[in-house]
Amino acid sequence: MAHQHAHTAARKQAIQVLYQMEITGIGDPDIVLAQVNPEQEVLPSKYASLLVRGVVQNQDDIDDKIEEFSESWPLDRMPLVDKAILRLATFEMLFYEACPVSVAINEAVDLAKAFGGEDDSPRFINGVLGRIADRYAELDDSVEEEAEDVAEAESEVFPEAESEASAEANA
């Protein structure tokens, strides 16, 4: 459960960085990632950094998919927070295989409830991501298998996190 909480926190950090990049026009994620969040007095997590860099590296493809399924809502008319949430979730669904599609969508809807730019942001985000998933993402009904795949992939990407988790479990 702590693992899920850490990823939720990382997604919030990633949304904040993506939003800040959009507001300031800073195109280099490393500049924004290097700044300390004054509320938390910490740098964004490694997972947040992975998400932000992934969105930036794939942004043209991600934006194309969002515009294709946003039903007459061009990106330049969307609230900036909604755009950041859609970009993050689309990256996770289409370019980051370790994240189950259902998790990416559910987390995005939760982020929209907390931070969305409009009252109907959660519904809008759910609809756009659902259409993207239907067309491009392979949906797997086996959530347990996906969770195991996520844990395995992350232990390869972040081996220190696994050793920290083992130490906590043995304490």
Coordinates of N, CA and C in Angstrom, one line a residue:
M1 N 0.8 -1.2 0.0 CA 0.0 0.0 0.0 C 0.9 1.3 0.0
A2 N 2.0 1.2 0.7 CA 2.9 2.4 0.8 C 3.4 2.7 -0.6
H3 N 3.6 1.6 -1.4 CA 4.1 1.7 -2.7 C 3.1 2.5 -3.6
Q4 N 1.8 2.2 -3.5 CA 0.8 2.9 -4.2 C 0.8 4.4 -3.8
H5 N 0.8 4.6 -2.5 CA 0.8 6.0 -2.0 C 2.0 6.8 -2.6
A6 N 3.2 6.2 -2.6 CA 4.3 6.8 -3.2 C 4.1 7.2 -4.6
H7 N 3.5 6.3 -5.4 CA 3.3 6.6 -6.8 C 2.2 7.7 -7.0
T8 N 1.2 7.7 -6.1 CA 0.2 8.8 -6.2 C 0.9 10.1 -5.9
A9 N 1.7 10.2 -4.8 CA 2.4 11.4 -4.5 C 3.3 11.8 -5.7
A10 N 4.0 10.9 -6.3 CA 4.9 11.2 -7.5 C 4.1 11.7 -8.6
R11 N 2.9 11.2 -8.8 CA 2.0 11.7 -9.9 C 1.6 13.2 -9.6
K12 N 1.3 13.5 -8.4 CA 1.0 14.9 -8.0 C 2.2 15.8 -8.2
Q13 N 3.4 15.3 -7.9 CA 4.6 16.1 -8.1 C 4.8 16.3 -9.6
A14 N 4.6 15.2 -10.4 CA 4.8 15.3 -11.9 C 3.8 16.3 -12.4
I15 N 2.5 16.3 -12.0 CA 1.5 17.3 -12.5 C 2.0 18.7 -12.1
Q16 N 2.5 18.9 -10.9 CA 3.0 20.2 -10.5 C 4.1 20.7 -11.4
V17 N 5.0 19.8 -11.8 CA 6.2 20.2 -12.6 C 5.7 20.5 -14.0
L18 N 4.8 19.6 -14.6 CA 4.3 19.8 -15.9 C 3.5 21.1 -16.0
Y19 N 2.7 21.4 -15.0 CA 2.0 22.7 -14.9 C 2.9 23.9 -14.9
Q20 N 4.0 23.8 -14.0 CA 4.9 24.8 -13.9 C 5.7 25.1 -15.2
M21 N 6.0 24.0 -15.9 CA 6.7 24.1 -17.2 C 5.8 24.8 -18.2
E22 N 4.5 24.5 -18.2 CA 3.5 25.2 -19.1 C 3.4 26.6 -18.8
I23 N 3.2 27.0 -17.5 CA 3.0 28.4 -17.1 C 4.3 29.2 -17.4
T24 N 5.5 28.7 -17.1 CA 6.7 29.5 -17.2 C 7.3 29.4 -18.6
G25 N 6.9 28.4 -19.4 CA 7.5 28.3 -20.7 C 8.8 27.6 -20.7
I26 N 9.2 27.1 -19.6 CA 10.5 26.4 -19.4 C 10.3 25.0 -20.1
G27 N 11.1 24.8 -21.1 CA 11.0 23.5 -21.9 C 11.9 22.4 -21.3
D28 N 12.9 22.7 -20.5 CA 13.8 21.7 -20.0 C 13.3 21.2 -18.6
P29 N 12.9 20.0 -18.6 CA 12.3 19.5 -17.3 C 13.3 19.5 -16.2
D30 N 14.6 19.3 -16.5 CA 15.6 19.3 -15.4 C 15.7 20.6 -14.6
I31 N 15.4 21.7 -15.3 CA 15.4 23.0 -14.6 C 14.3 23.0 -13.5
V32 N 13.1 22.6 -13.9 CA 12.0 22.6 -13.0 C 12.1 21.5 -12.0
L33 N 12.6 20.4 -12.4 CA 12.8 19.2 -11.4 C 13.8 19.5 -10.3
A34 N 14.8 20.4 -10.6 CA 15.8 20.7 -9.7 C 15.3 21.7 -8.6
Q35 N 14.2 22.3 -8.8 CA 13.7 23.2 -7.8 C 12.9 22.5 -6.7
V36 N 13.2 23.0 -5.5 CA 12.5 22.4 -4.3 C 11.1 22.9 -4.2
N37 N 10.2 22.0 -4.0 CA 8.8 22.4 -3.7 C 8.7 23.1 -2.4
P38 N 8.3 24.3 -2.3 CA 8.3 25.0 -1.0 C 7.4 24.4 0.0
E39 N 6.3 23.8 -0.4 CA 5.3 23.2 0.5 C 5.9 22.0 1.1
Q40 N 6.6 21.2 0.4 CA 7.1 19.9 0.9 C 8.6 19.9 1.2
E41 N 9.3 20.9 0.8 CA 10.7 21.1 1.0 C 11.5 19.9 0.6
V42 N 11.1 19.3 -0.5 CA 11.8 18.1 -1.1 C 11.8 18.3 -2.6
L43 N 12.8 17.6 -3.2 CA 12.8 17.6 -4.7 C 11.8 16.5 -5.1
P44 N 11.3 16.6 -6.4 CA 10.4 15.6 -6.9 C 11.1 14.2 -6.8
S45 N 10.3 13.2 -6.6 CA 10.8 11.8 -6.5 C 11.4 11.3 -7.8
K46 N 12.1 10.2 -7.8 CA 12.6 9.6 -9.0 C 11.5 9.2 -10.0
Y47 N 10.4 8.7 -9.4 CA 9.3 8.3 -10.2 C 8.7 9.5 -10.9
A48 N 8.5 10.6 -10.1 CA 8.0 11.8 -10.7 C 8.9 12.3 -11.8
S49 N 10.2 12.3 -11.6 CA 11.1 12.7 -12.7 C 11.0 11.8 -13.9
L50 N 10.9 10.5 -13.7 CA 10.7 9.6 -14.8 C 9.4 10.0 -15.6
L51 N 8.3 10.2 -14.9 CA 7.1 10.6 -15.6 C 7.2 11.9 -16.4
V52 N 7.8 12.9 -15.7 CA 7.9 14.2 -16.4 C 8.8 14.1 -17.7
R53 N 9.9 13.4 -17.5 CA 10.8 13.3 -18.7 C 10.1 12.5 -19.8
G54 N 9.4 11.4 -19.4 CA 8.6 10.6 -20.4 C 7.6 11.5 -21.1
V55 N 6.9 12.3 -20.4 CA 5.9 13.2 -21.1 C 6.6 14.1 -22.0
V56 N 7.7 14.7 -21.6 CA 8.4 15.7 -22.4 C 8.9 15.0 -23.7
Q57 N 9.5 13.9 -23.5 CA 10.1 13.2 -24.7 C 9.1 12.7 -25.7
N58 N 7.9 12.4 -25.2 CA 6.8 11.9 -26.1 C 5.7 12.9 -26.3
Q59 N 5.9 14.2 -26.0 CA 4.8 15.1 -25.9 C 4.1 15.3 -27.3
D60 N 4.8 15.3 -28.4 CA 4.1 15.5 -29.7 C 3.1 14.4 -29.9
D61 N 3.6 13.1 -29.7 CA 2.7 12.0 -29.9 C 1.5 12.0 -28.9
I62 N 1.8 12.3 -27.6 CA 0.8 12.4 -26.6 C -0.2 13.5 -27.0
D63 N 0.2 14.6 -27.4 CA -0.7 15.7 -27.7 C -1.6 15.3 -28.9
D64 N -1.0 14.7 -29.9 CA -1.8 14.2 -31.0 C -2.9 13.3 -30.6
K65 N -2.6 12.4 -29.7 CA -3.6 11.4 -29.2 C -4.7 12.1 -28.4
I66 N -4.3 13.1 -27.6 CA -5.3 13.8 -26.8 C -6.2 14.6 -27.7
E67 N -5.6 15.3 -28.7 CA -6.5 16.1 -29.6 C -7.4 15.3 -30.4
E68 N -6.9 14.1 -30.8 CA -7.7 13.1 -31.6 C -9.0 12.8 -30.8
F69 N -8.9 12.6 -29.5 CA -10.1 12.1 -28.8 C -10.7 13.1 -27.8
S70 N -10.3 14.4 -27.9 CA -10.9 15.3 -26.9 C -12.2 16.0 -27.5
E71 N -12.7 15.5 -28.6 CA -14.0 16.0 -29.1 C -14.1 17.5 -29.1
S72 N -13.5 18.1 -30.1 CA -13.6 19.5 -30.3 C -13.1 20.4 -29.2
W73 N -12.2 19.9 -28.4 CA -11.5 20.7 -27.4 C -10.0 20.7 -27.7
P74 N -9.6 21.7 -28.5 CA -8.1 21.8 -28.8 C -7.3 22.0 -27.5
L75 N -6.1 21.5 -27.5 CA -5.2 21.6 -26.3 C -5.1 23.1 -25.8
D76 N -5.0 24.0 -26.7 CA -4.8 25.4 -26.3 C -6.0 26.0 -25.6
R77 N -7.2 25.3 -25.6 CA -8.4 25.8 -24.9 C -8.6 25.1 -23.6
M78 N -7.9 24.0 -23.4 CA -8.0 23.2 -22.1 C -7.4 23.9 -20.9
P79 N -8.0 23.8 -19.8 CA -7.3 24.3 -18.6 C -6.0 23.6 -18.4
L80 N -5.0 24.4 -18.0 CA -3.6 23.8 -18.0 C -3.4 22.6 -17.1
V81 N -4.1 22.6 -16.0 CA -4.0 21.4 -15.1 C -4.6 20.2 -15.8
D82 N -5.7 20.3 -16.4 CA -6.3 19.2 -17.2 C -5.4 18.7 -18.2
K83 N -4.8 19.6 -18.9 CA -3.8 19.2 -20.0 C -2.6 18.5 -19.4
A84 N -2.1 18.9 -18.2 CA -1.0 18.2 -17.6 C -1.5 16.8 -17.2
I85 N -2.7 16.7 -16.6 CA -3.2 15.4 -16.2 C -3.3 14.4 -17.4
L86 N -3.9 14.9 -18.4 CA -4.1 14.1 -19.6 C -2.8 13.7 -20.2
R87 N -1.8 14.6 -20.2 CA -0.5 14.2 -20.8 C 0.2 13.1 -19.9
L88 N 0.1 13.3 -18.6 CA 0.7 12.3 -17.7 C 0.1 10.9 -17.9
A89 N -1.2 10.9 -17.8 CA -1.9 9.6 -17.9 C -1.7 9.0 -19.3
T90 N -1.7 9.8 -20.4 CA -1.5 9.2 -21.7 C -0.1 8.6 -21.8
F91 N 0.9 9.3 -21.2 CA 2.2 8.8 -21.2 C 2.2 7.4 -20.5
E92 N 1.6 7.3 -19.3 CA 1.6 6.1 -18.6 C 0.9 5.0 -19.4
M93 N -0.2 5.3 -20.0 CA -1.0 4.3 -20.7 C -0.3 3.8 -22.0
L94 N 0.4 4.6 -22.7 CA 0.9 4.3 -24.0 C 2.4 4.1 -24.1
F95 N 3.2 4.7 -23.2 CA 4.6 4.6 -23.3 C 5.3 4.0 -22.1
Y96 N 4.6 3.8 -21.0 CA 5.2 3.2 -19.8 C 4.5 1.9 -19.5
E97 N 5.0 0.9 -20.0 CA 4.3 -0.4 -19.9 C 4.1 -0.9 -18.5
A98 N 4.9 -0.5 -17.5 CA 4.8 -0.9 -16.2 C 3.6 -0.5 -15.5
C99 N 2.9 0.6 -16.0 CA 1.7 1.1 -15.4 C 0.5 0.5 -16.1
P100 N -0.4 -0.2 -15.3 CA -1.6 -0.7 -15.9 C -2.5 0.4 -16.4
V101 N -3.1 0.3 -17.5 CA -4.0 1.3 -18.1 C -5.1 1.7 -17.1
S102 N -5.7 0.8 -16.4 CA -6.7 1.1 -15.5 C -6.2 2.0 -14.3
V103 N -5.0 1.7 -13.9 CA -4.4 2.5 -12.8 C -4.2 4.0 -13.3
A104 N -3.6 4.1 -14.5 CA -3.4 5.4 -15.1 C -4.6 6.2 -15.2
I105 N -5.7 5.6 -15.6 CA -7.0 6.3 -15.8 C -7.6 6.7 -14.4
N106 N -7.6 5.7 -13.5 CA -8.1 6.0 -12.2 C -7.4 7.1 -11.4
E107 N -6.0 7.0 -11.5 CA -5.2 8.1 -10.9 C -5.5 9.4 -11.5
A108 N -5.6 9.5 -12.8 CA -5.9 10.7 -13.5 C -7.2 11.3 -13.1
V109 N -8.2 10.5 -13.0 CA -9.5 11.0 -12.5 C -9.4 11.5 -11.1
D110 N -8.7 10.8 -10.2 CA -8.5 11.3 -8.9 C -7.8 12.6 -8.8
L111 N -6.8 12.8 -9.7 CA -6.0 14.0 -9.8 C -6.9 15.1 -10.3
A112 N -7.8 14.8 -11.2 CA -8.7 15.8 -11.7 C -9.7 16.2 -10.7
K113 N -10.1 15.3 -9.8 CA -11.1 15.7 -8.7 C -10.4 16.6 -7.8
A114 N -9.1 16.4 -7.5 CA -8.4 17.2 -6.6 C -7.9 18.6 -7.2
F115 N -7.5 18.5 -8.4 CA -6.8 19.7 -9.0 C -7.4 20.2 -10.3
G116 N -8.4 19.6 -10.8 CA -9.0 19.9 -12.1 C -9.4 21.3 -12.3
G117 N -9.3 21.8 -13.5 CA -9.5 23.2 -13.8 C -11.0 23.6 -13.9
E118 N -11.9 22.6 -14.0 CA -13.3 22.8 -14.2 C -14.1 21.8 -13.3
D119 N -15.3 22.1 -13.1 CA -16.1 21.1 -12.3 C -16.3 19.8 -13.0
D120 N -16.3 19.8 -14.4 CA -16.5 18.6 -15.1 C -15.2 18.0 -15.6
S121 N -14.1 18.4 -15.0 CA -12.7 17.9 -15.4 C -12.6 16.4 -15.2
P122 N -13.1 15.8 -14.1 CA -12.9 14.4 -13.9 C -13.7 13.6 -15.0
R123 N -14.9 14.0 -15.3 CA -15.6 13.3 -16.4 C -15.0 13.5 -17.7
F124 N -14.5 14.7 -18.0 CA -13.9 15.0 -19.3 C -12.6 14.1 -19.5
I125 N -11.8 14.1 -18.4 CA -10.5 13.4 -18.4 C -10.8 11.9 -18.6
N126 N -11.7 11.4 -17.8 CA -12.1 10.0 -17.9 C -12.5 9.6 -19.4
G127 N -13.3 10.5 -20.0 CA -13.8 10.2 -21.3 C -12.7 10.2 -22.4
V128 N -11.8 11.2 -22.3 CA -10.7 11.3 -23.3 C -9.8 10.1 -23.1
L129 N -9.4 9.8 -21.8 CA -8.5 8.7 -21.6 C -9.1 7.3 -22.0
G130 N -10.4 7.2 -21.7 CA -11.1 5.9 -22.1 C -11.1 5.7 -23.6
R131 N -11.3 6.8 -24.3 CA -11.3 6.6 -25.8 C -9.9 6.3 -26.3
I132 N -8.9 7.0 -25.7 CA -7.5 6.7 -26.1 C -7.2 5.2 -25.7
A133 N -7.6 4.8 -24.6 CA -7.3 3.4 -24.2 C -8.0 2.4 -25.1
D134 N -9.2 2.7 -25.4 CA -10.0 1.8 -26.3 C -9.3 1.6 -27.7
R135 N -8.7 2.7 -28.2 CA -8.1 2.7 -29.5 C -6.6 2.2 -29.5
Y136 N -5.8 2.6 -28.5 CA -4.4 2.4 -28.5 C -3.8 1.5 -27.5
A137 N -4.4 1.5 -26.3 CA -3.8 0.7 -25.2 C -4.4 -0.7 -25.2
E138 N -3.6 -1.6 -24.8 CA -4.0 -3.0 -24.6 C -4.5 -3.1 -23.2
L139 N -5.8 -3.3 -23.0 CA -6.4 -3.4 -21.7 C -6.3 -4.9 -21.3
D140 N -5.9 -5.1 -20.0 CA -5.7 -6.4 -19.5 C -6.6 -6.5 -18.3
D141 N -7.5 -7.5 -18.2 CA -8.4 -7.7 -17.1 C -7.7 -8.2 -15.8
S142 N -6.5 -8.7 -16.0 CA -5.8 -9.3 -14.9 C -5.0 -8.2 -14.1
V143 N -5.6 -7.6 -13.2 CA -4.9 -6.5 -12.4 C -3.8 -7.1 -11.6
E144 N -3.9 -8.3 -11.0 CA -2.9 -8.8 -10.2 C -1.6 -9.0 -11.0
E145 N -1.7 -9.5 -12.2 CA -0.6 -9.7 -13.1 C 0.1 -8.4 -13.4
E146 N -0.7 -7.4 -13.7 CA -0.2 -6.1 -14.0 C 0.5 -5.5 -12.8
A147 N 0.0 -5.7 -11.6 CA 0.6 -5.2 -10.4 C 2.0 -5.8 -10.2
E148 N 2.1 -7.1 -10.4 CA 3.3 -7.8 -10.3 C 4.3 -7.3 -11.4
D149 N 3.9 -7.1 -12.6 CA 4.7 -6.5 -13.6 C 5.3 -5.2 -13.2
V150 N 4.4 -4.3 -12.6 CA 4.8 -3.0 -12.2 C 5.9 -3.1 -11.2
A151 N 5.7 -4.0 -10.2 CA 6.7 -4.1 -9.1 C 8.0 -4.6 -9.6
E152 N 7.9 -5.6 -10.6 CA 9.2 -6.1 -11.2 C 9.9 -5.1 -12.0
A153 N 9.2 -4.3 -12.8 CA 9.8 -3.3 -13.6 C 10.4 -2.2 -12.8
E154 N 9.8 -1.8 -11.7 CA 10.3 -0.8 -10.9 C 11.5 -1.2 -10.1
S155 N 11.6 -2.5 -9.7 CA 12.7 -3.0 -9.0 C 14.0 -3.0 -10.0
E156 N 13.7 -3.1 -11.3 CA 14.8 -3.0 -12.2 C 15.2 -1.5 -12.4
V157 N 14.2 -0.6 -12.4 CA 14.5 0.8 -12.6 C 15.1 1.5 -11.4
F158 N 14.5 1.1 -10.2 CA 14.8 1.7 -8.9 C 15.2 0.6 -7.9
P159 N 16.4 0.0 -8.1 CA 16.8 -1.1 -7.2 C 16.9 -0.7 -5.7
E160 N 17.2 0.6 -5.5 CA 17.4 1.0 -4.1 C 16.0 1.0 -3.4
A161 N 14.9 1.2 -4.1 CA 13.6 1.2 -3.5 C 13.3 -0.2 -3.0
E162 N 13.7 -1.2 -3.8 CA 13.4 -2.6 -3.3 C 14.2 -2.9 -2.1
S163 N 15.4 -2.5 -2.0 CA 16.2 -2.8 -0.8 C 15.7 -2.0 0.4
E164 N 15.2 -0.8 0.2 CA 14.6 0.0 1.3 C 13.3 -0.7 1.8
A165 N 12.5 -1.2 0.8 CA 11.3 -2.0 1.2 C 11.6 -3.2 1.9
S166 N 12.6 -3.9 1.5 CA 13.1 -5.2 2.2 C 13.5 -4.8 3.7
A167 N 14.2 -3.7 3.8 CA 14.7 -3.3 5.1 C 13.5 -3.0 6.0
E168 N 12.5 -2.3 5.5 CA 11.3 -1.9 6.3 C 10.6 -3.2 6.7
A169 N 10.5 -4.1 5.8 CA 9.7 -5.4 6.0 C 10.4 -6.2 7.1
N170 N 11.7 -6.1 7.1 CA 12.5 -6.9 8.1 C 12.6 -6.2 9.5
A171 N 12.2 -4.9 9.5 CA 12.4 -4.2 10.8 C 11.3 -4.5 11.8

